[in-house]
Amino acid sequence: MSFQPTTPGRVLITGGASGLGAALVEAVRAAGGTPVVLDRDISALEDVAAYEVDVADTAAVTATVREAVEAAGGLEAVVTAAGIDRCGRLEDVAAEDWEKVVAVNLFGTVSVVRAALPALRASRGRVVTVASTLALKGVSDATAYCASKFGVLGFTQALAAELKGEVGVTQLIPGGMKTRFFDDRDEQYKPQDDSQLNDPENVAAAVLFALNQPAGCEVRELFIAHAEEGSWP
């Protein structure tokens, strides 16, 4: 039997106002699905259901996800693309900033997925969490980011075991992308050459591939990077 693509349905995307999240919004639309965005700044968004919330605020996220699901009439997928970073040596990064990275990247991922689970169970839907190459290899001056993304990886693997047969779970491990993610970094932490950064549209297409698998088949892990990036193997 040949593989028959289907529409992705209603897809909740965190961080959907920029970067990978914005690329996912367009990919879902192009595939005939309905994107639903959660972001801390939705002022630039048009013609999409969008909710302003800080994913680090568990109570607010829980209420907002429930509101979004009710308004959409259900949910087929969640993609947790929201993420931040604060570079620097451990003693040079303020504790509040360090903990905010973990709150957004890890706790935000967990809170969104937890709140969406009833809807995903009802639709036998899917979750795609966004980790990083720095979830596989720790590097200097990135203790907060590595800690958060290693956590996302462990959470995702445990979640896949917990929800097998109920909700599909994929861990996405993207290499560096041409987004504004690096804009607020000190110059020493910005890529000096963006020729080896991937286009977020390519990564979004890979996510759609995972969401489009037939019942009974799951893509458990996706590592996607520019062909010349050196972070793999």
PDB file of C-alpha atoms in Angstrom:
ATOM      1  CA  MET A   1       0.000   0.000   0.000  1.00  0.00           C
ATOM      2  CA  SER A   2       1.443   3.379  -1.000  1.00  0.00           C
ATOM      3  CA  PHE A   3       1.908   6.201   1.486  1.00  0.00           C
ATOM      4  CA  GLN A   4      -0.905   8.739   1.246  1.00  0.00           C
ATOM      5  CA  PRO A   5      -0.192  12.210   2.692  1.00  0.00           C
ATOM      6  CA  THR A   6      -2.881  13.711   4.896  1.00  0.00           C
ATOM      7  CA  THR A   7      -3.402  17.186   6.312  1.00  0.00           C
ATOM      8  CA  PRO A   8      -1.715  17.822   9.667  1.00  0.00           C
ATOM      9  CA  GLY A   9      -4.967  19.068  11.217  1.00  0.00           C
ATOM     10  CA  ARG A  10      -4.902  21.524  14.110  1.00  0.00           C
ATOM     11  CA  VAL A  11      -1.315  22.071  15.233  1.00  0.00           C
ATOM     12  CA  LEU A  12      -0.385  24.053  18.349  1.00  0.00           C
ATOM     13  CA  ILE A  13       3.003  25.736  17.812  1.00  0.00           C
ATOM     14  CA  THR A  14       4.881  27.483  20.605  1.00  0.00           C
ATOM     15  CA  GLY A  15       7.201  30.265  19.521  1.00  0.00           C
ATOM     16  CA  GLY A  16       5.142  30.507  16.342  1.00  0.00           C
ATOM     17  CA  ALA A  17       5.728  34.216  15.743  1.00  0.00           C
ATOM     18  CA  SER A  18       9.327  33.891  14.583  1.00  0.00           C
ATOM     19  CA  GLY A  19      12.103  31.552  13.502  1.00  0.00           C
ATOM     20  CA  LEU A  20      11.336  27.864  13.230  1.00  0.00           C
ATOM     21  CA  GLY A  21       7.894  28.424  14.740  1.00  0.00           C
ATOM     22  CA  ALA A  22       6.930  30.879  11.999  1.00  0.00           C
ATOM     23  CA  ALA A  23       8.230  28.484   9.341  1.00  0.00           C
ATOM     24  CA  LEU A  24       6.057  25.776  10.884  1.00  0.00           C
ATOM     25  CA  VAL A  25       2.982  28.007  10.748  1.00  0.00           C
ATOM     26  CA  GLU A  26       3.472  28.442   7.002  1.00  0.00           C
ATOM     27  CA  ALA A  27       4.227  24.742   6.459  1.00  0.00           C
ATOM     28  CA  VAL A  28       1.089  23.671   8.308  1.00  0.00           C
ATOM     29  CA  ARG A  29      -1.000  26.152   6.316  1.00  0.00           C
ATOM     30  CA  ALA A  30       0.508  24.986   3.028  1.00  0.00           C
ATOM     31  CA  ALA A  31      -0.325  21.384   3.917  1.00  0.00           C
ATOM     32  CA  GLY A  32      -3.968  22.271   4.542  1.00  0.00           C
ATOM     33  CA  GLY A  33      -3.743  22.270   8.326  1.00  0.00           C
ATOM     34  CA  THR A  34      -4.678  24.856  10.941  1.00  0.00           C
ATOM     35  CA  PRO A  35      -1.841  26.397  12.963  1.00  0.00           C
ATOM     36  CA  VAL A  36      -2.520  27.717  16.458  1.00  0.00           C
ATOM     37  CA  VAL A  37       0.246  29.906  17.882  1.00  0.00           C
ATOM     38  CA  LEU A  38       1.479  30.515  21.418  1.00  0.00           C
ATOM     39  CA  ASP A  39       4.104  33.247  21.760  1.00  0.00           C
ATOM     40  CA  ARG A  40       5.051  36.034  24.149  1.00  0.00           C
ATOM     41  CA  ASP A  41       4.680  38.582  21.315  1.00  0.00           C
ATOM     42  CA  ILE A  42       1.960  38.010  18.727  1.00  0.00           C
ATOM     43  CA  SER A  43       1.672  41.620  17.532  1.00  0.00           C
ATOM     44  CA  ALA A  44       3.046  40.853  14.066  1.00  0.00           C
ATOM     45  CA  LEU A  45       0.792  37.871  13.385  1.00  0.00           C
ATOM     46  CA  GLU A  46      -2.177  38.036  11.047  1.00  0.00           C
ATOM     47  CA  ASP A  47      -4.790  35.537   9.899  1.00  0.00           C
ATOM     48  CA  VAL A  48      -3.844  32.899  12.459  1.00  0.00           C
ATOM     49  CA  ALA A  49      -5.263  31.949  15.844  1.00  0.00           C
ATOM     50  CA  ALA A  50      -2.661  33.304  18.261  1.00  0.00           C
ATOM     51  CA  TYR A  51      -2.403  33.581  22.033  1.00  0.00           C
ATOM     52  CA  GLU A  52       0.057  35.753  23.941  1.00  0.00           C
ATOM     53  CA  VAL A  53       1.659  33.886  26.805  1.00  0.00           C
ATOM     54  CA  ASP A  54       5.066  33.273  28.368  1.00  0.00           C
ATOM     55  CA  VAL A  55       5.582  29.511  28.252  1.00  0.00           C
ATOM     56  CA  ALA A  56       7.668  29.773  31.424  1.00  0.00           C
ATOM     57  CA  ASP A  57       4.469  30.641  33.322  1.00  0.00           C
ATOM     58  CA  THR A  58       2.954  27.220  33.991  1.00  0.00           C
ATOM     59  CA  ALA A  59      -0.414  28.441  35.239  1.00  0.00           C
ATOM     60  CA  ALA A  60      -0.844  30.848  32.330  1.00  0.00           C
ATOM     61  CA  VAL A  61       0.225  28.206  29.800  1.00  0.00           C
ATOM     62  CA  THR A  62      -2.222  25.672  31.197  1.00  0.00           C
ATOM     63  CA  ALA A  63      -5.128  28.086  30.961  1.00  0.00           C
ATOM     64  CA  THR A  64      -4.097  29.339  27.522  1.00  0.00           C
ATOM     65  CA  VAL A  65      -3.695  25.881  26.008  1.00  0.00           C
ATOM     66  CA  ARG A  66      -7.116  24.878  27.287  1.00  0.00           C
ATOM     67  CA  GLU A  67      -8.605  28.055  25.815  1.00  0.00           C
ATOM     68  CA  ALA A  68      -6.882  27.467  22.478  1.00  0.00           C
ATOM     69  CA  VAL A  69      -7.995  23.843  22.282  1.00  0.00           C
ATOM     70  CA  GLU A  70     -11.581  24.755  23.082  1.00  0.00           C
ATOM     71  CA  ALA A  71     -11.603  27.522  20.460  1.00  0.00           C
ATOM     72  CA  ALA A  72     -10.090  25.211  17.836  1.00  0.00           C
ATOM     73  CA  GLY A  73     -12.462  22.384  18.666  1.00  0.00           C
ATOM     74  CA  GLY A  74      -9.622  19.955  19.328  1.00  0.00           C
ATOM     75  CA  LEU A  75      -6.005  19.345  18.483  1.00  0.00           C
ATOM     76  CA  GLU A  76      -4.026  16.905  16.352  1.00  0.00           C
ATOM     77  CA  ALA A  77      -0.474  17.958  17.182  1.00  0.00           C
ATOM     78  CA  VAL A  78       1.822  20.073  19.332  1.00  0.00           C
ATOM     79  CA  VAL A  79       5.257  21.370  18.320  1.00  0.00           C
ATOM     80  CA  THR A  80       7.277  23.059  21.069  1.00  0.00           C
ATOM     81  CA  ALA A  81       9.473  25.475  19.113  1.00  0.00           C
ATOM     82  CA  ALA A  82       9.757  28.237  21.735  1.00  0.00           C
ATOM     83  CA  GLY A  83      13.274  28.616  23.069  1.00  0.00           C
ATOM     84  CA  ILE A  84      15.795  31.117  24.448  1.00  0.00           C
ATOM     85  CA  ASP A  85      19.481  31.165  25.352  1.00  0.00           C
ATOM     86  CA  ARG A  86      21.821  33.112  27.631  1.00  0.00           C
ATOM     87  CA  CYS A  87      25.461  32.512  26.767  1.00  0.00           C
ATOM     88  CA  GLY A  88      28.374  32.890  29.135  1.00  0.00           C
ATOM     89  CA  ARG A  89      30.381  31.098  31.764  1.00  0.00           C
ATOM     90  CA  LEU A  90      28.335  29.831  34.691  1.00  0.00           C
ATOM     91  CA  GLU A  91      29.596  32.465  37.125  1.00  0.00           C
ATOM     92  CA  ASP A  92      28.963  35.258  34.620  1.00  0.00           C
ATOM     93  CA  VAL A  93      25.316  34.481  33.838  1.00  0.00           C
ATOM     94  CA  ALA A  94      22.905  35.840  36.437  1.00  0.00           C
ATOM     95  CA  ALA A  95      21.036  33.087  38.263  1.00  0.00           C
ATOM     96  CA  GLU A  96      17.702  34.588  37.182  1.00  0.00           C
ATOM     97  CA  ASP A  97      18.728  34.510  33.522  1.00  0.00           C
ATOM     98  CA  TRP A  98      20.129  30.969  33.788  1.00  0.00           C
ATOM     99  CA  GLU A  99      16.943  29.669  35.377  1.00  0.00           C
ATOM    100  CA  LYS A 100      14.764  31.486  32.823  1.00  0.00           C
ATOM    101  CA  VAL A 101      16.411  29.464  30.037  1.00  0.00           C
ATOM    102  CA  VAL A 102      15.470  26.231  31.774  1.00  0.00           C
ATOM    103  CA  ALA A 103      11.992  27.577  32.566  1.00  0.00           C
ATOM    104  CA  VAL A 104      11.280  28.382  28.914  1.00  0.00           C
ATOM    105  CA  ASN A 105      13.053  25.540  27.140  1.00  0.00           C
ATOM    106  CA  LEU A 106      12.322  22.652  29.488  1.00  0.00           C
ATOM    107  CA  PHE A 107       9.485  23.557  31.852  1.00  0.00           C
ATOM    108  CA  GLY A 108       7.658  25.395  29.058  1.00  0.00           C
ATOM    109  CA  THR A 109       7.835  22.283  26.885  1.00  0.00           C
ATOM    110  CA  VAL A 110       6.517  20.120  29.708  1.00  0.00           C
ATOM    111  CA  SER A 111       3.704  22.508  30.651  1.00  0.00           C
ATOM    112  CA  VAL A 112       2.401  22.842  27.100  1.00  0.00           C
ATOM    113  CA  VAL A 113       2.457  19.102  26.483  1.00  0.00           C
ATOM    114  CA  ARG A 114       0.800  18.349  29.834  1.00  0.00           C
ATOM    115  CA  ALA A 115      -2.014  20.816  29.154  1.00  0.00           C
ATOM    116  CA  ALA A 116      -2.550  19.500  25.613  1.00  0.00           C
ATOM    117  CA  LEU A 117      -2.561  15.801  26.519  1.00  0.00           C
ATOM    118  CA  PRO A 118      -6.330  15.336  26.906  1.00  0.00           C
ATOM    119  CA  ALA A 119      -6.923  16.744  23.408  1.00  0.00           C
ATOM    120  CA  LEU A 120      -4.054  14.732  21.924  1.00  0.00           C
ATOM    121  CA  ARG A 121      -5.288  11.521  23.502  1.00  0.00           C
ATOM    122  CA  ALA A 122      -8.752  12.183  22.082  1.00  0.00           C
ATOM    123  CA  SER A 123      -7.375  12.601  18.558  1.00  0.00           C
ATOM    124  CA  ARG A 124      -4.539  10.064  18.924  1.00  0.00           C
ATOM    125  CA  GLY A 125      -2.357  12.974  17.913  1.00  0.00           C
ATOM    126  CA  ARG A 126       1.341  13.704  18.000  1.00  0.00           C
ATOM    127  CA  VAL A 127       3.934  15.752  19.893  1.00  0.00           C
ATOM    128  CA  VAL A 128       7.177  17.052  18.410  1.00  0.00           C
ATOM    129  CA  THR A 129       9.602  18.505  20.948  1.00  0.00           C
ATOM    130  CA  VAL A 130      12.469  20.678  19.771  1.00  0.00           C
ATOM    131  CA  ALA A 131      15.828  19.823  21.317  1.00  0.00           C
ATOM    132  CA  SER A 132      19.202  20.826  19.831  1.00  0.00           C
ATOM    133  CA  THR A 133      22.580  19.454  18.857  1.00  0.00           C
ATOM    134  CA  LEU A 134      23.534  20.790  22.294  1.00  0.00           C
ATOM    135  CA  ALA A 135      21.223  18.178  23.766  1.00  0.00           C
ATOM    136  CA  LEU A 136      23.795  15.619  22.633  1.00  0.00           C
ATOM    137  CA  LYS A 137      27.076  17.364  23.407  1.00  0.00           C
ATOM    138  CA  GLY A 138      27.785  19.934  26.099  1.00  0.00           C
ATOM    139  CA  VAL A 139      29.971  22.918  25.245  1.00  0.00           C
ATOM    140  CA  SER A 140      31.563  25.709  27.243  1.00  0.00           C
ATOM    141  CA  ASP A 141      29.598  28.893  27.972  1.00  0.00           C
ATOM    142  CA  ALA A 142      26.263  27.154  27.382  1.00  0.00           C
ATOM    143  CA  THR A 143      25.465  25.451  30.682  1.00  0.00           C
ATOM    144  CA  ALA A 144      21.893  26.750  30.844  1.00  0.00           C
ATOM    145  CA  TYR A 145      21.037  25.903  27.260  1.00  0.00           C
ATOM    146  CA  CYS A 146      22.663  22.472  27.403  1.00  0.00           C
ATOM    147  CA  ALA A 147      20.976  21.650  30.695  1.00  0.00           C
ATOM    148  CA  SER A 148      17.581  22.640  29.306  1.00  0.00           C
ATOM    149  CA  LYS A 149      17.960  20.777  26.018  1.00  0.00           C
ATOM    150  CA  PHE A 150      19.437  17.644  27.618  1.00  0.00           C
ATOM    151  CA  GLY A 151      16.336  17.795  29.802  1.00  0.00           C
ATOM    152  CA  VAL A 152      14.043  18.076  26.779  1.00  0.00           C
ATOM    153  CA  LEU A 153      15.700  15.005  25.299  1.00  0.00           C
ATOM    154  CA  GLY A 154      15.213  12.942  28.458  1.00  0.00           C
ATOM    155  CA  PHE A 155      11.660  14.175  28.892  1.00  0.00           C
ATOM    156  CA  THR A 156      10.800  13.282  25.302  1.00  0.00           C
ATOM    157  CA  GLN A 157      12.208   9.781  25.475  1.00  0.00           C
ATOM    158  CA  ALA A 158      10.357   9.090  28.735  1.00  0.00           C
ATOM    159  CA  LEU A 159       7.171  10.601  27.298  1.00  0.00           C
ATOM    160  CA  ALA A 160       7.374   8.370  24.226  1.00  0.00           C
ATOM    161  CA  ALA A 161       7.576   5.314  26.475  1.00  0.00           C
ATOM    162  CA  GLU A 162       4.716   6.576  28.623  1.00  0.00           C
ATOM    163  CA  LEU A 163       2.364   7.388  25.734  1.00  0.00           C
ATOM    164  CA  LYS A 164       3.139   4.599  23.274  1.00  0.00           C
ATOM    165  CA  GLY A 165      -0.005   3.509  21.503  1.00  0.00           C
ATOM    166  CA  GLU A 166      -1.853   6.650  22.666  1.00  0.00           C
ATOM    167  CA  VAL A 167       0.018   9.714  21.401  1.00  0.00           C
ATOM    168  CA  GLY A 168       2.920   9.836  18.960  1.00  0.00           C
ATOM    169  CA  VAL A 169       6.118  11.459  20.221  1.00  0.00           C
ATOM    170  CA  THR A 170       9.053  12.703  18.141  1.00  0.00           C
ATOM    171  CA  GLN A 171      12.202  14.419  19.321  1.00  0.00           C
ATOM    172  CA  LEU A 172      13.539  16.930  16.794  1.00  0.00           C
ATOM    173  CA  ILE A 173      17.238  17.731  16.961  1.00  0.00           C
ATOM    174  CA  PRO A 174      17.947  20.652  14.633  1.00  0.00           C
ATOM    175  CA  GLY A 175      21.333  22.090  13.867  1.00  0.00           C
ATOM    176  CA  GLY A 176      21.807  25.843  13.665  1.00  0.00           C
ATOM    177  CA  MET A 177      19.257  27.725  11.588  1.00  0.00           C
ATOM    178  CA  LYS A 178      19.109  31.103   9.854  1.00  0.00           C
ATOM    179  CA  THR A 179      16.797  32.782  12.338  1.00  0.00           C
ATOM    180  CA  ARG A 180      16.947  35.732  14.752  1.00  0.00           C
ATOM    181  CA  PHE A 181      17.845  33.361  17.598  1.00  0.00           C
ATOM    182  CA  PHE A 182      21.419  34.681  17.675  1.00  0.00           C
ATOM    183  CA  ASP A 183      20.546  38.394  17.445  1.00  0.00           C
ATOM    184  CA  ASP A 184      20.719  39.300  21.134  1.00  0.00           C
ATOM    185  CA  ARG A 185      23.973  37.461  21.822  1.00  0.00           C
ATOM    186  CA  ASP A 186      27.329  39.109  22.425  1.00  0.00           C
ATOM    187  CA  GLU A 187      29.367  39.167  19.231  1.00  0.00           C
ATOM    188  CA  GLN A 188      31.650  36.333  20.381  1.00  0.00           C
ATOM    189  CA  TYR A 189      28.663  33.983  20.575  1.00  0.00           C
ATOM    190  CA  LYS A 190      27.193  34.787  17.159  1.00  0.00           C
ATOM    191  CA  PRO A 191      27.922  32.609  14.112  1.00  0.00           C
ATOM    192  CA  GLN A 192      30.662  34.299  12.120  1.00  0.00           C
ATOM    193  CA  ASP A 193      29.576  32.524   8.943  1.00  0.00           C
ATOM    194  CA  ASP A 194      25.912  31.680   8.344  1.00  0.00           C
ATOM    195  CA  SER A 195      26.640  29.595   5.250  1.00  0.00           C
ATOM    196  CA  GLN A 196      26.416  26.444   7.365  1.00  0.00           C
ATOM    197  CA  LEU A 197      23.106  27.358   9.001  1.00  0.00           C
ATOM    198  CA  ASN A 198      20.020  25.553   7.767  1.00  0.00           C
ATOM    199  CA  ASP A 199      16.905  27.217   6.405  1.00  0.00           C
ATOM    200  CA  PRO A 200      14.087  26.864   8.991  1.00  0.00           C
ATOM    201  CA  GLU A 201      11.707  25.975   6.134  1.00  0.00           C
ATOM    202  CA  ASN A 202      13.725  22.780   5.630  1.00  0.00           C
ATOM    203  CA  VAL A 203      13.351  21.884   9.295  1.00  0.00           C
ATOM    204  CA  ALA A 204       9.626  22.663   9.198  1.00  0.00           C
ATOM    205  CA  ALA A 205       9.234  20.283   6.257  1.00  0.00           C
ATOM    206  CA  ALA A 206      10.871  17.548   8.315  1.00  0.00           C
ATOM    207  CA  VAL A 207       8.420  18.158  11.152  1.00  0.00           C
ATOM    208  CA  LEU A 208       5.520  17.833   8.714  1.00  0.00           C
ATOM    209  CA  PHE A 209       6.980  14.511   7.575  1.00  0.00           C
ATOM    210  CA  ALA A 210       6.853  13.234  11.160  1.00  0.00           C
ATOM    211  CA  LEU A 211       3.307  14.500  11.679  1.00  0.00           C
ATOM    212  CA  ASN A 212       2.192  12.915   8.426  1.00  0.00           C
ATOM    213  CA  GLN A 213       3.068   9.318   9.268  1.00  0.00           C
ATOM    214  CA  PRO A 214       0.261   6.754   9.015  1.00  0.00           C
ATOM    215  CA  ALA A 215      -1.320   5.300  12.150  1.00  0.00           C
ATOM    216  CA  GLY A 216       0.961   2.785  13.807  1.00  0.00           C
ATOM    217  CA  CYS A 217       4.169   4.368  12.484  1.00  0.00           C
ATOM    218  CA  GLU A 218       6.158   6.967  14.432  1.00  0.00           C
ATOM    219  CA  VAL A 219       9.312   8.924  13.690  1.00  0.00           C
ATOM    220  CA  ARG A 220      10.937   8.842  17.115  1.00  0.00           C
ATOM    221  CA  GLU A 221      13.926  11.048  16.360  1.00  0.00           C
ATOM    222  CA  LEU A 222      14.817  13.550  13.634  1.00  0.00           C
ATOM    223  CA  PHE A 223      18.305  15.029  13.381  1.00  0.00           C
ATOM    224  CA  ILE A 224      18.322  17.644  10.633  1.00  0.00           C
ATOM    225  CA  ALA A 225      21.133  20.048   9.819  1.00  0.00           C
ATOM    226  CA  HIS A 226      22.864  21.859   6.996  1.00  0.00           C
ATOM    227  CA  ALA A 227      24.925  19.485   4.864  1.00  0.00           C
ATOM    228  CA  GLU A 228      28.181  21.177   5.925  1.00  0.00           C
ATOM    229  CA  GLU A 229      27.450  21.590   9.623  1.00  0.00           C
ATOM    230  CA  GLY A 230      30.040  19.861  11.779  1.00  0.00           C
ATOM    231  CA  SER A 231      27.880  18.892  14.768  1.00  0.00           C
ATOM    232  CA  TRP A 232      27.176  15.358  13.506  1.00  0.00           C
ATOM    233  CA  PRO A 233      28.265  12.657  14.011  1.00  0.00           C
TER     234      PRO A 233
END
